[in-house]
Amino acid sequence: MESQITFVLLSLCLLPIVFVLVNSRSFSIDYKNNCFQKDGKPFQYISGSIHYSRIPREYWKDRLLKINSANPVYVPWNFHETVQGVFNFAGDRDLEYFLNLANQTGLLVILRPGPYICAEWEMGGLPAWLLQKPNIILRSADTEYLKPASDWLAMLLTKMKPWLYQNGGNIISVQVENEYGSYFACDYNYMRHLHTLFRLFLGEDVILFTTDGNTDKEMICGTLEGLYATIDFGTDTNITAAFIRQRRFEPKGPLVNSEFYTGWLDHWGDKHASVDTVKVSKMLGEMLSMGASVNMYMFEGGTNFGYWNGADHDTRFRSVVTSYDYNAPLSEAGDPTDKLLAIRDVIKNFRDIPVGPMPPATPKFAYGFITLQKVGNISSLLDTLSPQGPVRSQYPLTFEEIKQYYGFMLYRTTLPRNVPEPTPLISPLNGIHDRAYVSVNGVFQGLMERDTALVMNVTGQQGDQLDILVENMGRVNFGSYINDNKSLLGNLILGNDVLTDWSIYPLDIDTAVANGLLQVDHSGSAMEAGDGPMIYSGTLKSTGLAWDTFVKLNGWTKGQVWVNGVNLGRYWPQRGPQQTLYVPGPFLSATQPNNITVLELERAPSHRRILFMDRPQLNSTGQKT
């Protein structure tokens, strides 16, 4: 399913590194002997996926050393081209630096550049600006999609060509698209175009392959002549039956499970997912005994920092939580688990594993409680959060139309008449994408939510200010609903009146936090308690340490946390299961006070405390407040 990871593919080659001349390097498929060949010798890879986009740059080397195997790398298009035509490969987005670290560590790489990756990542890695074309057919030969996708791939693949194994780099194979057979379009012209494009920019020698789920329909629509067909499945699958299905599409060549699920994802409101360690290790051993090459998805999941989490939509919209721990062999914080030890015990039956101790867990510290103070409500901070002012429109405009692709926008109008009695405010077309926080004259009235809460009551007088803060909870990343516009889609109706004449404020909260513009008002007015969207701030004093920690917001309801201007992601302890947010040590200062900012969307506790712990809590659903 949506287990495509973002772009760090780790193909675990535990064979000794052989140094050879560049012009003698080769990686190919031996169809006669049903295996890969590396430098003319039979080769079986064991790999584990991590996503560089979910791990701080400072920890990339640590994670690669702990994997010590081949490395599949997902590349999220929207992570590098958030604004159309502006490419960012700096800092945490420095893909070539990551590839170089993998190379220094002796890891081969399986490149998975999409353009669609799924991976429970926002919109499956596709940039939201594509949705400015209202009739665009994503992942198809529609020119409105194909032109920008081709431009992206031309730029990316040109950068990647020197990293191919036969050119002296460490990329041994490249995946085209991702689980395309699970998408409704089934557009072979699209896949043919990608095939041509990849060959044009990468040459004829590199192995190009596809990955699809374990059904006939998915394999039929996702495979294409000239692209080696691989399959993916987890512990609930009959191995023999799955590889028989791959053989129907690839009668000769290596058996490959490109995504063997070591765990699973969490949605808000779910129980924390887990996959039995014994089943994972037993099944891994069986596949390796058959000579299959296996990529474990995930080896470390990491974190959906900021707004990068994806979502699913089957019977309803379900947003993925901030932690992408995935119950993987390495924890969200990169720490070895019992599952890792069990997997190593299996692998050593097939490969020599590195001698000596595994790199240790990163140190953790419980910094304790801090108390936050109220800065102000969102409505009172609009000059700071939306300095360019509002966009005015008779009817609501989408995030994409206003080019506010992530986070929050505030929609403001006035009540068209007196409503002294509770009067229904309705989204008749299920147009709340995804949550809406409603206030009248600054007084919080309640909230509306996609698919589940489309009506609420409000009261007030004609001309009263109606503010609706809309939260984008992450775009759908899998299936037929990835054209996931965010906004008040369609009209809102108050009683019998269609609400019009909107002032729409795109909110750049991240820049305001990073620039220190959200300071506590010590005059007293901002100190009063209240419900609805509020910003709070405080300081975590320096201790001489900058170690990993986990922040718990006991009694808080739902919102977002920043540490020293870095957006940690969403918290929602009342819905769970995730109760803590991971704070990597590199985000903290050991010598200066650490600035903590919280956007609470519904209700803060009277104590206004948050707790920094030395361990995560990912598996509780709901809590008392």
XYZ file of C-alpha atoms in Angstrom:
625
model
C 0.000 0.000 0.000
C 1.306 3.420 0.843
C 4.563 2.153 2.069
C 6.740 3.921 -0.450
C 9.397 5.766 1.363
C 10.753 9.081 0.558
C 14.020 8.804 -0.911
C 16.645 7.129 1.021
C 16.867 3.556 -0.214
C 19.436 1.512 1.538
C 20.486 -1.606 -0.337
C 22.377 -3.462 2.339
C 25.428 -4.971 0.699
C 27.299 -6.646 3.470
C 29.890 -8.027 1.062
C 33.416 -6.633 1.367
C 34.013 -3.575 -0.777
C 36.133 -4.363 -3.840
C 38.063 -1.448 -5.297
C 38.199 -1.691 -9.086
C 38.837 0.628 -11.980
C 35.830 2.753 -12.906
C 35.684 1.386 -16.448
C 35.413 -2.200 -15.125
C 32.481 -1.455 -12.828
C 29.132 -2.916 -13.833
C 25.788 -3.809 -12.305
C 23.367 -5.837 -14.394
C 20.724 -8.565 -14.467
C 21.811 -12.124 -15.255
C 18.671 -13.584 -16.794
C 20.307 -16.976 -17.336
C 21.113 -17.489 -13.651
C 18.220 -15.451 -12.198
C 20.331 -13.019 -10.216
C 22.007 -9.635 -10.261
C 25.634 -9.354 -11.272
C 28.013 -6.830 -9.746
C 31.342 -6.518 -11.542
C 30.609 -9.805 -13.289
C 29.894 -11.774 -10.091
C 26.513 -12.987 -8.724
C 25.070 -10.492 -6.260
C 22.161 -10.545 -3.803
C 21.315 -7.391 -1.904
C 19.807 -6.994 1.536
C 18.784 -3.394 2.011
C 16.962 -1.144 4.430
C 15.120 2.090 3.754
C 15.638 5.366 5.550
C 14.473 8.808 4.411
C 16.940 11.658 4.546
C 13.996 14.077 4.508
C 12.841 12.660 7.859
C 16.202 12.778 9.650
C 18.277 15.844 10.611
C 21.375 16.202 8.445
C 23.576 16.011 11.553
C 22.380 12.425 12.109
C 22.647 11.073 8.544
C 26.058 9.486 9.090
C 24.997 7.923 12.400
C 21.998 6.252 10.764
C 23.975 5.037 7.756
C 26.571 3.456 10.025
C 23.829 1.670 11.956
C 22.270 0.310 8.800
C 25.569 -0.831 7.354
C 23.874 -2.187 4.276
C 22.655 -1.126 0.868
C 20.547 1.979 0.898
C 17.353 2.767 -1.107
C 16.844 6.529 -1.449
C 13.445 8.145 -2.048
C 13.589 11.676 -3.429
C 10.479 13.782 -2.612
C 9.934 16.225 -5.444
C 8.009 18.680 -3.224
C 10.861 18.724 -0.687
C 13.167 20.176 -3.342
C 10.765 22.260 -5.480
C 8.275 23.660 -2.979
C 7.849 26.697 -5.242
C 7.670 25.990 -8.960
C 11.005 26.539 -10.677
C 12.941 27.113 -7.426
C 15.112 24.089 -6.575
C 16.575 23.633 -3.099
C 19.359 21.126 -2.450
C 20.942 22.861 0.546
C 21.166 21.832 4.198
C 18.751 19.034 5.081
C 17.921 18.819 1.366
C 21.484 18.162 0.194
C 20.917 14.877 -1.619
C 24.416 14.630 -3.039
C 25.948 15.091 0.404
C 23.773 12.207 1.602
C 24.860 10.029 -1.326
C 28.476 10.874 -0.588
C 28.074 9.884 3.075
C 26.550 6.583 1.961
C 29.476 6.086 -0.394
C 32.000 6.835 2.351
C 30.214 4.311 4.553
C 30.487 1.653 1.841
C 26.791 1.593 1.005
C 25.324 1.007 -2.421
C 22.204 3.006 -3.278
C 18.925 2.139 -4.978
C 17.551 5.451 -6.227
C 13.784 5.976 -6.114
C 13.190 9.401 -7.678
C 9.465 9.097 -8.396
C 8.233 11.555 -9.529
C 5.615 10.069 -7.165
C 6.913 8.245 -4.076
C 3.912 7.756 -1.708
C 5.868 7.101 1.538
C 3.118 8.580 3.725
C 4.687 11.880 2.659
C 2.636 14.998 1.834
C 0.840 14.353 -1.495
C 3.136 11.393 -2.110
C 6.008 13.769 -2.857
C 4.159 15.686 -5.585
C 4.272 19.489 -5.180
C 0.995 21.127 -4.182
C 1.453 23.853 -6.779
C 0.437 21.301 -9.413
C -3.117 21.699 -8.087
C -3.258 25.279 -9.355
C -4.423 23.563 -12.545
C -7.929 22.553 -11.431
C -8.417 19.811 -14.035
C -4.942 18.300 -13.876
C -4.718 14.497 -14.002
C -1.754 13.653 -11.812
C 0.502 10.708 -12.648
C -0.659 10.598 -16.251
C 0.275 11.770 -19.732
C -1.782 14.929 -19.173
C 0.570 17.670 -20.396
C -0.298 19.904 -17.430
C 1.337 17.242 -15.250
C 3.876 15.762 -17.621
C 5.639 19.039 -18.461
C 6.581 20.022 -14.868
C 7.306 16.380 -13.964
C 9.648 16.101 -16.954
C 11.373 19.366 -16.038
C 11.948 18.089 -12.508
C 13.298 14.742 -13.665
C 15.556 16.343 -16.287
C 17.165 18.439 -13.566
C 17.359 15.629 -10.974
C 18.518 12.786 -13.228
C 21.243 14.978 -14.722
C 22.561 15.488 -11.169
C 22.296 11.769 -10.455
C 24.055 10.404 -13.566
C 27.613 10.822 -12.184
C 26.501 8.832 -9.111
C 25.625 5.713 -11.130
C 27.752 2.705 -10.210
C 29.165 2.275 -13.686
C 30.221 5.944 -13.619
C 32.140 5.530 -10.370
C 29.273 6.280 -7.974
C 27.189 4.039 -5.735
C 23.715 3.982 -7.406
C 23.183 0.414 -8.655
C 19.574 0.718 -9.899
C 16.811 3.287 -10.345
C 13.074 2.862 -9.785
C 10.620 4.424 -12.241
C 7.470 5.849 -10.602
C 6.181 3.933 -7.554
C 3.427 1.343 -7.150
C 1.790 2.795 -10.234
C -0.506 -0.200 -10.549
C -2.431 0.949 -7.470
C -3.421 4.209 -9.200
C -6.629 4.509 -11.214
C -5.091 6.039 -14.352
C -3.220 2.943 -15.604
C -1.710 5.163 -18.301
C 0.905 3.247 -20.301
C 1.753 6.340 -22.348
C 2.809 8.022 -19.105
C 5.019 5.093 -18.126
C 6.517 4.936 -21.632
C 7.334 8.636 -21.429
C 9.078 8.151 -18.065
C 10.989 5.160 -19.448
C 12.226 7.254 -22.372
C 13.127 10.155 -20.080
C 15.091 7.999 -17.627
C 17.034 6.377 -20.467
C 17.737 9.751 -22.059
C 19.304 11.197 -18.921
C 20.791 8.065 -17.315
C 21.891 6.035 -20.334
C 21.304 2.452 -21.438
C 23.385 0.601 -18.852
C 21.606 1.325 -15.566
C 18.922 -1.096 -14.323
C 15.485 0.553 -14.355
C 12.756 -1.193 -12.393
C 9.207 -0.895 -11.091
C 7.669 -1.834 -7.736
C 4.043 -2.881 -7.315
C 1.719 -4.534 -4.839
C 0.959 -8.215 -4.755
C -2.120 -8.354 -7.005
C -2.553 -9.051 -10.717
C -4.230 -5.693 -11.323
C -1.372 -3.773 -9.725
C 1.283 -5.718 -11.607
C -0.544 -5.332 -14.929
C -0.932 -1.549 -14.660
C 2.388 -0.870 -12.964
C 4.799 -2.802 -15.180
C 6.187 -2.006 -18.620
C 8.445 -3.784 -21.067
C 12.002 -2.592 -20.565
C 11.509 -1.945 -16.840
C 12.351 -4.863 -14.538
C 9.219 -5.762 -12.534
C 9.584 -6.259 -8.763
C 6.939 -6.825 -6.107
C 6.334 -5.729 -2.509
C 4.643 -7.479 0.425
C 4.770 -7.941 4.190
C 4.502 -10.667 6.791
C 0.833 -11.406 6.069
C 1.697 -12.784 2.602
C 2.582 -16.242 1.277
C 6.123 -15.802 -0.051
C 5.885 -18.513 -2.684
C 2.618 -17.197 -4.087
C 3.976 -13.646 -4.242
C 7.130 -14.621 -6.109
C 5.093 -16.820 -8.476
C 3.177 -13.646 -9.318
C 6.440 -11.767 -9.980
C 7.552 -14.670 -12.211
C 4.446 -14.260 -14.362
C 5.705 -10.769 -15.243
C 9.449 -11.525 -15.117
C 9.977 -15.200 -16.057
C 13.736 -14.793 -15.657
C 15.932 -12.653 -13.459
C 16.283 -12.141 -9.680
C 13.421 -12.445 -7.232
C 13.014 -9.059 -5.539
C 10.806 -7.841 -2.696
C 11.338 -4.086 -3.006
C 9.333 -3.268 0.120
C 9.274 -5.885 2.860
C 7.295 -4.230 5.632
C 9.064 -4.421 8.973
C 6.317 -2.336 10.593
C 3.507 0.024 9.643
C 2.332 3.615 9.879
C -0.014 5.297 12.358
C -2.957 7.612 11.729
C -4.347 9.946 14.373
C -6.921 7.965 16.361
C -5.439 4.552 15.493
C -3.744 2.182 17.845
C 0.034 2.280 17.480
C 0.960 -0.182 14.723
C 3.396 -3.013 15.308
C 4.584 -6.021 13.326
C 5.825 -9.067 15.188
C 9.624 -9.344 15.306
C 9.588 -13.138 15.048
C 7.482 -12.991 11.882
C 9.757 -10.364 10.324
C 12.984 -12.233 11.020
C 11.562 -15.643 10.020
C 10.190 -14.348 6.725
C 13.377 -12.432 5.932
C 15.357 -15.641 6.380
C 13.011 -17.570 4.099
C 13.291 -14.999 1.301
C 17.068 -14.835 1.555
C 17.235 -18.660 1.463
C 15.398 -18.503 -1.862
C 18.104 -16.188 -3.227
C 15.760 -13.176 -3.277
C 17.027 -9.633 -2.880
C 15.095 -7.834 -0.161
C 14.634 -4.198 0.831
C 13.225 -3.684 4.318
C 10.696 -0.875 4.508
C 11.463 0.793 6.857
C 14.842 0.321 8.513
C 14.386 3.646 10.269
C 11.255 5.696 9.765
C 12.213 9.066 11.234
C 9.876 12.024 11.734
C 7.349 14.026 9.702
C 8.710 17.383 10.800
C 6.779 20.526 9.971
C 3.812 19.868 7.696
C 5.292 16.950 5.709
C 3.001 14.152 6.909
C 0.689 12.562 4.365
C -2.813 11.185 4.734
C -5.036 8.379 3.510
C -8.577 8.502 2.223
C -10.469 5.225 2.047
C -13.891 5.637 3.653
C -12.766 8.938 5.214
C -9.782 11.260 5.496
C -7.145 10.011 7.938
C -4.034 12.062 8.611
C -0.691 10.374 9.349
C 0.870 11.216 12.725
C 4.080 13.203 13.173
C 6.191 10.239 14.238
C 7.174 7.885 11.430
C 8.678 5.418 13.904
C 7.034 2.635 11.856
C 7.943 0.011 14.500
C 11.142 -0.294 12.441
C 14.456 -1.942 13.442
C 15.842 1.503 14.326
C 13.506 3.701 16.361
C 12.330 7.166 15.321
C 15.396 8.528 17.172
C 17.712 6.056 15.422
C 18.162 3.742 18.399
C 18.731 -0.013 17.949
C 15.772 -2.222 18.912
C 15.249 -5.921 19.578
C 13.941 -6.155 16.013
C 17.289 -4.939 14.696
C 19.178 -7.539 16.718
C 16.876 -10.300 15.452
C 17.358 -9.174 11.833
C 21.149 -9.111 12.256
C 21.006 -12.671 13.580
C 19.266 -13.682 10.358
C 21.575 -11.745 8.035
C 24.744 -13.219 9.526
C 23.622 -16.603 8.184
C 23.985 -15.178 4.673
C 26.643 -12.448 4.983
C 29.540 -11.468 7.133
C 28.331 -8.658 9.347
C 30.599 -5.914 10.681
C 32.765 -6.987 13.605
C 32.485 -5.031 16.840
C 29.693 -3.257 18.671
C 26.881 -1.462 16.949
C 27.081 2.358 17.162
C 25.260 3.280 20.386
C 21.954 5.062 20.778
C 22.226 8.833 20.792
C 22.151 10.166 24.378
C 18.778 11.300 25.733
C 17.978 13.775 28.500
C 14.894 14.620 30.570
C 15.053 18.421 30.824
C 11.834 18.524 32.865
C 8.909 20.934 32.913
C 8.718 24.444 31.550
C 5.733 26.796 31.797
C 4.555 28.723 28.756
C 2.967 32.144 28.603
C 0.309 33.275 26.208
C 1.401 35.491 23.309
C -2.057 36.080 21.844
C -4.793 34.610 19.700
C -4.355 34.213 15.970
C -6.854 36.954 15.116
C -4.944 39.512 17.188
C -1.602 38.616 15.555
C -2.575 38.934 11.887
C -0.299 41.917 11.238
C 2.646 39.717 12.233
C 1.478 36.414 10.763
C 0.160 37.827 7.488
C 2.109 41.056 6.883
C 1.053 41.268 3.242
C -2.566 41.528 4.310
C -5.619 39.631 3.075
C -6.760 38.500 -0.342
C -10.355 39.588 -0.880
C -12.839 37.357 -2.682
C -16.601 36.985 -2.866
C -16.244 33.259 -2.236
C -13.542 31.203 -0.486
C -10.333 30.546 -2.417
C -8.198 27.445 -1.971
C -4.746 27.296 -0.398
C -3.397 26.439 -3.832
C -5.029 29.431 -5.516
C -3.416 31.737 -2.957
C -0.101 29.788 -3.130
C -0.171 29.024 0.589
C 0.563 25.342 0.161
C 0.995 24.186 3.775
C -0.048 25.123 7.278
C -2.918 27.514 7.956
C -5.086 30.251 6.446
C -7.644 32.462 8.165
C -10.942 33.222 6.399
C -12.786 36.305 7.684
C -16.249 37.684 6.927
C -19.160 39.148 8.913
C -22.468 37.698 10.032
C -25.109 38.731 7.475
C -27.909 39.004 10.064
C -28.682 38.647 13.748
C -28.436 35.071 14.997
C -29.509 35.298 18.670
C -30.315 31.607 18.835
C -27.808 28.839 17.963
C -27.895 28.665 14.162
C -26.268 25.935 12.070
C -23.139 26.801 10.128
C -22.966 24.151 7.402
C -20.468 22.896 4.853
C -22.973 21.180 2.553
C -20.394 19.672 0.158
C -18.015 18.282 2.802
C -15.768 21.227 2.011
C -13.771 21.491 5.239
C -10.244 20.516 4.176
C -9.250 19.630 6.784
C -10.185 21.305 10.104
C -11.804 24.671 10.733
C -11.678 26.592 14.033
C -14.571 29.075 14.258
C -14.655 32.302 16.296
C -17.106 35.229 16.452
C -15.674 38.556 17.603
C -12.647 36.669 18.935
C -14.723 34.230 21.005
C -14.156 30.593 20.081
C -17.395 28.871 18.982
C -16.179 25.393 18.033
C -14.737 23.468 15.126
C -15.646 21.644 11.949
C -13.780 18.662 10.516
C -13.588 16.934 7.162
C -15.921 13.938 6.759
C -16.966 13.919 10.418
C -18.193 17.335 11.679
C -19.771 19.393 8.905
C -22.267 21.361 11.026
C -21.905 23.503 14.145
C -23.984 26.222 15.782
C -23.014 29.887 16.117
C -24.655 32.950 17.633
C -24.025 36.673 17.179
C -25.230 39.961 15.796
C -25.326 41.268 12.260
C -21.893 42.632 11.357
C -20.020 40.575 13.941
C -16.630 39.355 12.750
C -16.584 35.662 11.814
C -13.098 34.132 11.715
C -12.454 30.611 10.462
C -8.912 29.292 10.819
C -8.432 26.401 8.361
C -5.738 23.795 8.961
C -4.189 21.698 6.206
C -3.626 18.333 7.945
C -1.511 16.901 5.104
C -2.537 15.918 1.592
C -3.576 12.409 0.631
C -0.515 10.449 -0.482
C -2.013 7.212 -1.827
C -4.876 6.130 -4.053
C -7.290 8.035 -6.240
C -7.754 11.132 -4.032
C -4.298 12.715 -4.280
C -5.818 15.808 -5.984
C -6.390 17.002 -2.427
C -7.071 20.742 -2.423
C -7.091 22.503 0.940
C -9.521 25.247 1.876
C -13.149 25.891 2.540
C -14.135 24.066 -0.648
C -17.525 25.309 -1.761
C -19.676 27.740 0.170
C -20.458 27.869 3.866
C -24.108 28.416 4.748
C -25.329 30.064 7.953
C -28.946 29.065 8.372
C -30.274 29.931 4.894
C -27.595 32.484 4.011
C -24.573 31.799 1.820
C -21.576 33.536 3.381
C -19.730 35.853 0.976
C -17.238 38.740 0.909
C -14.261 36.986 2.432
C -10.929 38.411 3.512
C -8.427 35.542 3.320
C -5.167 35.728 5.268
C -2.321 33.346 4.351
C -0.437 32.764 7.619
C 3.355 32.461 7.640
C 3.676 31.304 11.230
C 7.007 29.574 10.608
C 8.758 32.759 9.489
C 7.306 34.744 12.383
C 8.548 32.130 14.863
C 11.982 31.833 13.226
C 12.426 35.623 13.306
C 11.420 35.929 16.965
C 8.368 38.049 16.189
C 5.970 36.267 18.550
C 6.869 37.641 21.975
C 4.914 37.426 25.198
C 2.779 40.497 25.953
C 3.565 41.338 29.595
C 0.943 44.076 29.746
C -1.541 41.615 31.160
C -4.120 41.540 28.375
C -2.516 38.567 26.663
C -2.207 36.634 29.900
C -5.909 35.846 30.184
C -6.917 32.286 29.444
C -9.136 31.467 26.497
C -10.176 28.785 24.061
C -9.485 28.663 20.354
C -6.296 29.153 18.347
C -3.662 30.725 20.613
C 0.112 31.049 20.525
C 2.193 30.420 23.635
C 5.916 30.696 24.215
C 8.531 29.901 26.824
C 12.184 29.108 27.365
C 14.035 25.885 28.022
C 17.135 26.976 29.914
C 20.512 25.789 28.716
C 22.027 22.966 30.735
C 25.350 22.509 28.980
C 23.797 19.578 27.086
C 22.141 19.385 23.667
C 20.887 15.819 23.764
C 17.833 14.246 22.182
C 14.625 14.645 24.158
C 10.870 14.164 23.748
C 8.295 16.832 24.535
C 4.961 15.804 26.058
C 1.985 18.170 26.126
C -0.170 16.604 28.803
C -3.566 18.322 28.960
C -3.048 20.279 25.747
C -5.465 19.485 22.928
C -4.056 19.881 19.401
C -1.519 22.041 17.673
C 2.040 22.603 16.511
C 5.394 23.014 18.329
C 8.559 24.920 17.358
C 11.957 24.640 19.075
C 14.418 27.410 18.236
C 12.375 28.145 15.122
C 12.301 24.528 13.892
C 8.816 23.113 13.350
C 8.674 19.746 15.168
C 5.255 18.860 13.718
C 1.750 18.300 15.029
C 0.654 17.135 18.468
C -2.793 15.728 19.235
C -2.621 13.759 22.502
C -6.374 13.620 22.962
C -6.756 11.645 19.763
C -3.454 9.752 19.972
C -1.775 7.375 19.724
C 1.312 9.624 19.665
C 1.831 11.482 22.936
C 5.353 12.914 22.564
C 7.228 14.784 19.841
C 10.849 13.941 19.079
C 13.336 16.788 19.615
C 16.729 15.902 18.057
C 19.706 17.187 19.996
C 20.991 19.294 17.059
C 17.823 21.414 17.320
C 18.852 22.528 20.842
C 21.537 24.862 22.145
C 23.757 23.722 25.012
C 24.781 27.275 25.891
C 21.874 29.588 25.024
C 18.220 29.638 26.149
C 16.030 27.538 23.843
C 12.918 29.256 22.529
C 9.770 27.114 22.620
C 6.629 28.169 20.712
C 3.295 26.351 20.763
C 0.248 26.965 18.598
C -2.670 25.470 20.524
C -5.739 25.268 18.292
C -8.475 24.379 20.765
C -7.763 24.589 24.495
C -4.629 24.850 26.616
C -4.532 23.452 30.156
C -4.605 25.894 33.041
C -1.112 24.803 34.131
C 0.379 25.621 30.681
C 3.280 23.271 31.318
C 5.027 21.010 28.874
C 7.448 18.232 29.813
C 10.748 17.264 28.182
C 11.312 13.518 28.717
C 14.119 11.075 27.939
C 11.892 8.534 26.198
C 9.048 8.553 23.662
C 5.423 7.672 24.222
C 3.802 6.629 20.943
C 1.171 4.110 21.933
C -1.563 5.765 23.999
C -4.963 6.689 22.585
C -6.630 9.620 24.298
C -6.007 11.017 27.746
C -7.737 12.776 30.577
C -7.370 16.531 30.695
